[in-house]
Amino acid sequence: MSSDDTVLVINSGSSSIKFQVIEPDSGVARQSGLVERIGEPEGRVVLHHDGEVLEEVGRIEDHRSGLRKAAELMASVGHPLPESGIIAVGHRIVHGGSEFYEPTLVDDRVLKEISTLSDLAPLHNPANVVGIEVARDTLPDVPQVAVFDTAFFHTLPMPAATYAIDRDVAREFGIRRYGFHGTSHQYVSERAAKVLGRGTDEIDQIVLHLGNGASASAIAKGRAVDTTMGFTPLEGLVMGTRGGDIDPGVLLHLSRTAGMTVDDIDALLNRRSGLWGLSGVNDFRALTERISAGDQDAQLAYDVYVHRLRKYIGAYLIELGGVDAITFTAGVGENAASVRRDALADLEMFGIVIDDDRNENGQGERRISADSSSVAVLVVPTNEELAIARDAARLVRS
Ligand code: AMP
């Protein structure tokens, strides 16, 4: 074990690969980057290194050539991957099903099972599998570790994990609530406890991960007891292009009366709903600009977003019987002060009071509640890559 050890963390999506070379012990990201628009005419590789940003534009045929280009760019700044002290490659894997709930060394069997789980996460797991295959080819002697987005929610109590449908059907097809964004919820809840100077096992908390995807979790003494995403990452909060909760009867109706196919409905739910569906934009900054310009659709999208958020905050306050902390994280949660203000407005009677100045100013991990607030309201930037790097390092060193 050496403090020079690094972990290459890979988050492989359908048309992009995010990567970081991280020192798991210090938390320093030595390099980070992105390969995007894979398979499109104009691809892009970006590398952040020593405060500089290098960029290469051109067609990137597939994930394999994307990772190779990234490796070449790293070599060109004097840090070839084979000489970067990489002790493991950590992969973010979206769906671990019921089987995987610990960081897991990838061998052929594990890879095959992750691939089989693609039925449960068709948007994500296939791309994750490609990421592992490409990393294995690029660094054949380095152990590959899978870290599952569902793992933290493995502890959901049965009443929270169970859909009230025919139990035989549920059993046969693995229908239950799995939860996602687990790495972020776990990391942020641990940091939140640190900010408060308490142990995770001493506090009850709500974590609000509000990014392009969004989810909330209820965490009792370090154990996840509920979360908004369920069988797939479609359930729960309003997101960039996903609408979250919907009456399943709507889908039956669209199938029967609008003649929509399963694929049409899939596209509607995954890509044409949420903020985008309501307003035509999925980026929160663009949404905010439209609201300022008086766009009523954008305003309604925002109001639906906040309404759903408040509904779940209320639900989790009751489930947990009160909380010590509510923490905002991810792109919207870390940056959009208006969402934090509106999500927790008028909750003085529950001991929740935001300090406007703290909410609107400041950076990084911080408390934004007023001194009079008995519930601590925090902002904690998420760092899923660091959490994955630490999980991977722990596993290969053990
Ligand atoms: P993530 O998935 O965590 O990267 O979050 C992406 C979302 O965060 C997008 O909707 C962005 O518009 C939003 N976001 C990023 N920066 C800001 C910002 N400064 N203000 C408001 N929203 C932001």
PDB file of C-alpha atoms and ligand atoms in Angstrom, residues 18 209-213 275 282-286 288 330-332 335-336 382, ligand 1:
ATOM      1  CA  LYS A  18     -16.260  10.010 -17.673  1.00  0.00           C
ATOM      2  CA  HIS A 209     -29.595  14.239  -4.793  1.00  0.00           C
ATOM      3  CA  LEU A 210     -30.838  16.710  -7.390  1.00  0.00           C
ATOM      4  CA  GLY A 211     -28.914  16.412 -10.641  1.00  0.00           C
ATOM      5  CA  ASN A 212     -30.058  15.558 -14.108  1.00  0.00           C
ATOM      6  CA  GLY A 213     -31.355  12.408 -12.449  1.00  0.00           C
ATOM      7  CA  LEU A 275     -38.521  19.335 -16.943  1.00  0.00           C
ATOM      8  CA  ASN A 282     -33.905  19.801 -19.232  1.00  0.00           C
ATOM      9  CA  ASP A 283     -30.994  21.918 -18.018  1.00  0.00           C
ATOM     10  CA  PHE A 284     -31.878  23.727 -14.812  1.00  0.00           C
ATOM     11  CA  ARG A 285     -29.935  26.857 -15.713  1.00  0.00           C
ATOM     12  CA  ALA A 286     -31.841  27.146 -18.989  1.00  0.00           C
ATOM     13  CA  THR A 288     -34.259  29.391 -14.685  1.00  0.00           C
ATOM     14  CA  ALA A 330     -25.617  17.232  -7.131  1.00  0.00           C
ATOM     15  CA  GLY A 331     -25.837  19.907  -9.861  1.00  0.00           C
ATOM     16  CA  VAL A 332     -29.171  21.446  -8.916  1.00  0.00           C
ATOM     17  CA  ASN A 335     -26.138  25.287  -7.070  1.00  0.00           C
ATOM     18  CA  ALA A 336     -29.791  26.268  -7.234  1.00  0.00           C
ATOM     19  CA  THR A 382     -21.274  14.828  -4.038  1.00  0.00           C
TER      20      THR A 382
HETATM   21  P1  AMP B   1     -25.605  16.673 -12.388  1.00  0.00           P
HETATM   22  O1  AMP B   1     -26.396  15.562 -13.008  1.00  0.00           O
HETATM   23  O2  AMP B   1     -25.341  16.485 -10.942  1.00  0.00           O
HETATM   24  O3  AMP B   1     -24.368  17.020 -13.165  1.00  0.00           O
HETATM   25  O4  AMP B   1     -26.531  17.980 -12.478  1.00  0.00           O
HETATM   26  C1  AMP B   1     -26.916  18.525 -13.692  1.00  0.00           C
HETATM   27  C2  AMP B   1     -27.979  19.586 -13.443  1.00  0.00           C
HETATM   28  O5  AMP B   1     -27.446  20.589 -12.555  1.00  0.00           O
HETATM   29  C3  AMP B   1     -28.410  20.313 -14.702  1.00  0.00           C
HETATM   30  O6  AMP B   1     -29.815  20.488 -14.706  1.00  0.00           O
HETATM   31  C4  AMP B   1     -27.734  21.663 -14.548  1.00  0.00           C
HETATM   32  O7  AMP B   1     -28.462  22.690 -15.185  1.00  0.00           O
HETATM   33  C5  AMP B   1     -27.780  21.856 -13.058  1.00  0.00           C
HETATM   34  N1  AMP B   1     -26.823  22.892 -12.663  1.00  0.00           N
HETATM   35  C6  AMP B   1     -25.489  22.879 -12.789  1.00  0.00           C
HETATM   36  N2  AMP B   1     -24.955  24.049 -12.376  1.00  0.00           N
HETATM   37  C7  AMP B   1     -26.001  24.836 -11.994  1.00  0.00           C
HETATM   38  C8  AMP B   1     -26.126  26.155 -11.486  1.00  0.00           C
HETATM   39  N3  AMP B   1     -25.066  26.920 -11.277  1.00  0.00           N
HETATM   40  N4  AMP B   1     -27.375  26.603 -11.197  1.00  0.00           N
HETATM   41  C9  AMP B   1     -28.467  25.840 -11.396  1.00  0.00           C
HETATM   42  N5  AMP B   1     -28.399  24.590 -11.881  1.00  0.00           N
HETATM   43  C10 AMP B   1     -27.199  24.087 -12.178  1.00  0.00           C
END
